[in-house]
Structures are given as structure tokens and as C-alpha cells.
Amino acid sequence: MDALVIVVGAMTRAADPPRSRRILRLIALERIARGVLLLAAGVYLVFHLKSDFGRLAERVMRAIELDPRRASLHRIVAYLRHLPASELRIAAIVALGYGALELVEGTGLWLDQLWAEYVTVIATSLLLPFELYELVHRPSVWKAAGIIVNLAIVGYLAYLLRRRVRRSRPLEPTATGERLDELSP
């Protein structure tokens, strides 16, 4: 039984070189931090559905020396004051679900699990169109930076996965007599 566990464990490990491991650890830390923040926000929202978030936003703005009476900030405060509990509940559920996914991705990457690389590539890629839509309709430097980071993560993980597939592919001759490794750049 122990031999089976070792074999299965070896098959799911990515076993990347040390330099790749450092980069994967950075990605894992980013995912874990984001997951913890999203879970904390989701839990807070679940237990504070009846709170006046407009008042809270106003206090935070004053604490960091912003004037909540400025037109742009006042719109945010007014929107948050009239935010229905049903929308907060939906936001809480989304934050909890996405936070859990981020924690799973980060933990899997930290533990050098191959499946975590696939999950991270797929989940991040699926959300990129929504992030791009948001950037086009409400542009900001933070959204652009987030998209750039996510594109870099997807690109890097896709590169690692592709490289791993190439290394594990058998060197069989093709119909023309060439080996598969000779066809790849």
C-alpha cells in the first residue's frame, strides 16, 4: 500500500527545477493571500448584511484624509448606502467560493502538485474575458496591472506544462521517419 501511495504521489508532483519552483512559490503566495482576503471579505459580508456600508466607506475615507463630499467619492458612498442585502449576499457567496478556489490553487502550487498548475491555468484563463470587459468599461491602472499579472501567470504555467508534455512524449518515429522530438522547435 505504501508503494502505491509513493507512486501516485510521484505522478502528481510537478518536479520542476529549483528556479521554476521559486516562481511557482511566488504565484502560490499570491493565490493564498488573495484567497485569504476573499474569504475574510466573504465572511464579513455574510455577518454584516444589514450594515450601512456607505457610513463605513465614509469613515474610511475620512481616516485616510479623503473628502467623501467630492463628487466621485460621494457617488460611491451613496451607492453603498443603498446596497440591498440580496446583492451583498450574492457578493459574499462569490467571494467565499472564489476565495476557496484561490486557496486550493495556492496550496496545490506550494505543494508542487501538477493538477494545481492545470487548475490555475484554466481558472485564470476563464476569468480573463471578464477582467478585460471590466477594463474596457471602467479602466483603471489596478485593473490593467491585475490583467498583466494574470496573463503572465497563465503564460508561465502554460509554458511549464507544455515543456513537461514535450519531455514526457515518447520518441517514436513518424510515417516520414522523423522522430517527434525533431518536429518540435
C-alpha positions as a LaTeX table, in Angstrom:
\begin{tabular}{lrrr}
\hline
Residue & $x$ (\AA) & $y$ (\AA) & $z$ (\AA) \\
\hline
Met1 & 0.00 & 0.00 & 0.00 \\
Asp2 & 2.82 & 2.43 & 0.84 \\
Ala3 & 4.43 & 1.80 & $-2.55$ \\
Leu4 & 1.16 & 2.73 & $-4.27$ \\
Val5 & 0.98 & 6.00 & $-2.34$ \\
Ile6 & 4.57 & 6.82 & $-3.29$ \\
Val7 & 3.95 & 6.05 & $-6.99$ \\
Val8 & 0.73 & 8.07 & $-7.11$ \\
Gly9 & 2.43 & 10.93 & $-5.23$ \\
Ala10 & 5.30 & 10.93 & $-7.70$ \\
Met11 & 2.88 & 11.01 & $-10.64$ \\
Thr12 & 1.07 & 14.10 & $-9.34$ \\
Arg13 & 4.19 & 16.02 & $-8.39$ \\
Ala14 & 5.34 & 18.57 & $-10.94$ \\
Ala15 & 9.03 & 18.12 & $-10.00$ \\
Asp16 & 10.15 & 21.38 & $-11.57$ \\
Pro17 & 13.73 & 22.70 & $-11.40$ \\
Pro18 & 14.58 & 24.98 & $-8.42$ \\
Arg19 & 14.25 & 28.23 & $-10.40$ \\
Ser20 & 10.77 & 27.27 & $-11.60$ \\
Arg21 & 9.87 & 26.23 & $-8.06$ \\
Arg22 & 10.72 & 29.70 & $-6.74$ \\
Ile23 & 8.45 & 31.33 & $-9.30$ \\
Leu24 & 5.69 & 28.82 & $-8.57$ \\
Arg25 & 6.07 & 29.57 & $-4.86$ \\
Leu26 & 5.60 & 33.30 & $-5.57$ \\
Ile27 & 2.46 & 32.52 & $-7.57$ \\
Ala28 & 1.29 & 30.25 & $-4.74$ \\
Leu29 & 1.80 & 33.02 & $-2.17$ \\
Glu30 & $-0.13$ & 35.48 & $-4.34$ \\
Arg31 & $-3.01$ & 33.00 & $-4.69$ \\
Ile32 & $-3.04$ & 32.16 & $-0.98$ \\
Ala33 & $-3.01$ & 35.85 & 0.02 \\
Arg34 & $-5.83$ & 36.64 & $-2.41$ \\
Gly35 & $-7.78$ & 33.61 & $-1.19$ \\
Val36 & $-7.46$ & 34.63 & 2.47 \\
Leu37 & $-8.56$ & 38.20 & 1.68 \\
Leu38 & $-11.56$ & 36.99 & $-0.34$ \\
Leu39 & $-12.60$ & 34.53 & 2.37 \\
Ala40 & $-12.29$ & 37.26 & 5.01 \\
Ala41 & $-14.38$ & 39.64 & 2.88 \\
Gly42 & $-16.98$ & 36.94 & 2.25 \\
Val43 & $-17.27$ & 36.06 & 5.94 \\
Tyr44 & $-17.50$ & 39.75 & 6.85 \\
Leu45 & $-20.28$ & 40.31 & 4.31 \\
Val46 & $-22.22$ & 37.23 & 5.49 \\
Phe47 & $-22.27$ & 38.52 & 9.07 \\
His48 & $-22.86$ & 42.19 & 8.22 \\
Leu49 & $-25.66$ & 42.09 & 5.62 \\
Lys50 & $-27.60$ & 44.81 & 7.43 \\
Ser51 & $-24.65$ & 47.17 & 7.90 \\
Asp52 & $-24.52$ & 50.65 & 6.43 \\
Phe53 & $-21.54$ & 50.28 & 4.11 \\
Gly54 & $-21.90$ & 53.89 & 2.99 \\
Arg55 & $-21.21$ & 55.07 & 6.53 \\
Leu56 & $-18.30$ & 52.66 & 6.81 \\
Ala57 & $-16.83$ & 53.89 & 3.50 \\
Glu58 & $-17.24$ & 57.49 & 4.65 \\
Arg59 & $-15.33$ & 56.74 & 7.89 \\
Val60 & $-12.54$ & 55.01 & 5.98 \\
Met61 & $-12.29$ & 57.94 & 3.55 \\
Arg62 & $-12.02$ & 60.42 & 6.39 \\
Ala63 & $-9.42$ & 58.23 & 8.14 \\
Ile64 & $-7.17$ & 58.37 & 5.07 \\
Glu65 & $-7.91$ & 62.08 & 4.67 \\
Leu66 & $-10.19$ & 61.93 & 1.64 \\
Asp67 & $-13.23$ & 64.18 & 1.40 \\
Pro68 & $-16.34$ & 62.00 & 0.95 \\
Arg69 & $-18.24$ & 65.09 & $-0.29$ \\
Arg70 & $-16.21$ & 65.15 & $-3.53$ \\
Ala71 & $-18.47$ & 64.17 & $-6.42$ \\
Ser72 & $-16.78$ & 60.88 & $-7.33$ \\
Leu73 & $-16.41$ & 59.73 & $-3.73$ \\
His74 & $-19.92$ & 60.87 & $-2.83$ \\
Arg75 & $-21.34$ & 58.63 & $-5.60$ \\
Ile76 & $-19.54$ & 55.64 & $-4.06$ \\
Val77 & $-20.86$ & 56.44 & $-0.58$ \\
Ala78 & $-24.41$ & 56.94 & $-1.90$ \\
Tyr79 & $-24.27$ & 53.65 & $-3.83$ \\
Leu80 & $-23.02$ & 51.75 & $-0.78$ \\
Arg81 & $-25.72$ & 53.30 & 1.45 \\
His82 & $-28.49$ & 51.88 & $-0.73$ \\
Leu83 & $-26.93$ & 48.49 & $-1.45$ \\
Pro84 & $-29.61$ & 45.79 & $-0.94$ \\
Ala85 & $-28.90$ & 42.80 & 1.30 \\
Ser86 & $-29.61$ & 40.41 & $-1.59$ \\
Glu87 & $-26.69$ & 41.87 & $-3.58$ \\
Leu88 & $-24.45$ & 41.68 & $-0.52$ \\
Arg89 & $-25.42$ & 38.03 & $-0.03$ \\
Ile90 & $-24.51$ & 37.24 & $-3.66$ \\
Ala91 & $-21.21$ & 39.12 & $-3.30$ \\
Ala92 & $-20.47$ & 37.16 & $-0.11$ \\
Ile93 & $-21.14$ & 33.80 & $-1.78$ \\
Val94 & $-18.98$ & 34.72 & $-4.79$ \\
Ala95 & $-16.16$ & 35.94 & $-2.52$ \\
Leu96 & $-16.29$ & 32.74 & $-0.44$ \\
Gly97 & $-16.30$ & 30.48 & $-3.50$ \\
Tyr98 & $-13.58$ & 32.33 & $-5.35$ \\
Gly99 & $-11.51$ & 32.63 & $-2.17$ \\
Ala100 & $-11.72$ & 28.87 & $-1.64$ \\
Leu101 & $-10.63$ & 28.27 & $-5.25$ \\
Glu102 & $-7.68$ & 30.63 & $-4.84$ \\
Leu103 & $-6.62$ & 28.85 & $-1.64$ \\
Val104 & $-6.82$ & 25.46 & $-3.34$ \\
Glu105 & $-4.74$ & 26.73 & $-6.27$ \\
Gly106 & $-2.15$ & 28.33 & $-3.99$ \\
Thr107 & $-1.86$ & 25.34 & $-1.70$ \\
Gly108 & $-1.53$ & 22.95 & $-4.64$ \\
Leu109 & 1.15 & 25.10 & $-6.27$ \\
Trp110 & 3.02 & 25.40 & $-2.97$ \\
Leu111 & 2.94 & 21.61 & $-2.56$ \\
Asp112 & 4.25 & 21.18 & $-6.13$ \\
Gln113 & 1.12 & 19.45 & $-7.42$ \\
Leu114 & 0.75 & 19.14 & $-11.17$ \\
Trp115 & $-3.06$ & 19.36 & $-11.02$ \\
Ala116 & $-2.75$ & 22.77 & $-9.35$ \\
Glu117 & $-0.92$ & 24.15 & $-12.38$ \\
Tyr118 & $-3.74$ & 22.95 & $-14.64$ \\
Val119 & $-6.44$ & 24.33 & $-12.30$ \\
Thr120 & $-4.66$ & 27.70 & $-12.10$ \\
Val121 & $-4.27$ & 27.99 & $-15.88$ \\
Ile122 & $-7.90$ & 27.03 & $-16.53$ \\
Ala123 & $-9.47$ & 29.14 & $-13.76$ \\
Thr124 & $-7.38$ & 32.22 & $-14.52$ \\
Ser125 & $-7.93$ & 31.92 & $-18.27$ \\
Leu126 & $-11.69$ & 31.62 & $-17.85$ \\
Leu127 & $-11.83$ & 34.87 & $-15.88$ \\
Leu128 & $-9.64$ & 36.93 & $-18.23$ \\
Pro129 & $-12.51$ & 37.88 & $-20.61$ \\
Phe130 & $-14.49$ & 39.29 & $-17.67$ \\
Glu131 & $-11.44$ & 41.22 & $-16.47$ \\
Leu132 & $-10.89$ & 42.63 & $-19.97$ \\
Tyr133 & $-14.56$ & 43.64 & $-20.20$ \\
Glu134 & $-14.25$ & 45.45 & $-16.86$ \\
Leu135 & $-11.07$ & 47.17 & $-18.00$ \\
Val136 & $-12.69$ & 48.40 & $-21.22$ \\
His137 & $-15.82$ & 49.73 & $-19.49$ \\
Arg138 & $-14.20$ & 51.04 & $-16.31$ \\
Pro139 & $-10.47$ & 51.46 & $-16.96$ \\
Ser140 & $-8.02$ & 51.78 & $-14.11$ \\
Val141 & $-4.33$ & 51.18 & $-13.55$ \\
Trp142 & $-5.07$ & 48.50 & $-10.93$ \\
Lys143 & $-7.28$ & 46.51 & $-13.30$ \\
Ala144 & $-4.67$ & 46.72 & $-16.05$ \\
Ala145 & $-1.94$ & 45.60 & $-13.63$ \\
Gly146 & $-4.09$ & 42.70 & $-12.45$ \\
Ile147 & $-4.68$ & 41.55 & $-16.01$ \\
Ile148 & $-0.97$ & 41.78 & $-16.81$ \\
Val149 & $-0.13$ & 39.69 & $-13.72$ \\
Asn150 & $-2.77$ & 37.09 & $-14.59$ \\
Leu151 & $-1.60$ & 36.91 & $-18.22$ \\
Ala152 & 1.98 & 36.44 & $-17.04$ \\
Ile153 & 0.90 & 33.66 & $-14.66$ \\
Val154 & $-1.13$ & 31.86 & $-17.34$ \\
Gly155 & 1.68 & 32.24 & $-19.88$ \\
Tyr156 & 4.33 & 30.97 & $-17.49$ \\
Leu157 & 2.30 & 27.99 & $-16.28$ \\
Ala158 & 1.28 & 27.10 & $-19.85$ \\
Tyr159 & 4.97 & 27.21 & $-20.82$ \\
Leu160 & 5.90 & 24.88 & $-17.94$ \\
Leu161 & 3.08 & 22.47 & $-18.76$ \\
Arg162 & 3.95 & 22.42 & $-22.46$ \\
Arg163 & 7.63 & 21.84 & $-21.68$ \\
Arg164 & 6.71 & 18.97 & $-19.37$ \\
Val165 & 4.48 & 17.36 & $-22.03$ \\
Arg166 & 7.31 & 17.60 & $-24.57$ \\
Arg167 & 9.75 & 15.95 & $-22.17$ \\
Ser168 & 7.38 & 13.10 & $-21.39$ \\
Arg169 & 6.40 & 12.44 & $-25.04$ \\
Pro170 & 7.90 & 9.20 & $-26.41$ \\
Leu171 & 10.45 & 9.44 & $-29.18$ \\
Glu172 & 8.53 & 7.36 & $-31.71$ \\
Pro173 & 9.25 & 7.55 & $-35.43$ \\
Thr174 & 6.53 & 9.10 & $-37.60$ \\
Ala175 & 5.38 & 7.97 & $-41.04$ \\
Thr176 & 8.10 & 10.11 & $-42.65$ \\
Gly177 & 10.81 & 8.58 & $-40.50$ \\
Glu178 & 11.31 & 11.69 & $-38.32$ \\
Arg179 & 11.21 & 11.45 & $-34.56$ \\
Leu180 & 8.63 & 13.50 & $-32.65$ \\
Asp181 & 11.32 & 15.48 & $-30.84$ \\
Glu182 & 12.75 & 16.58 & $-34.17$ \\
Leu183 & 9.42 & 18.14 & $-35.17$ \\
Ser184 & 9.22 & 20.39 & $-32.13$ \\
Pro185 & 11.12 & 23.70 & $-32.09$ \\
\hline
\end{tabular}
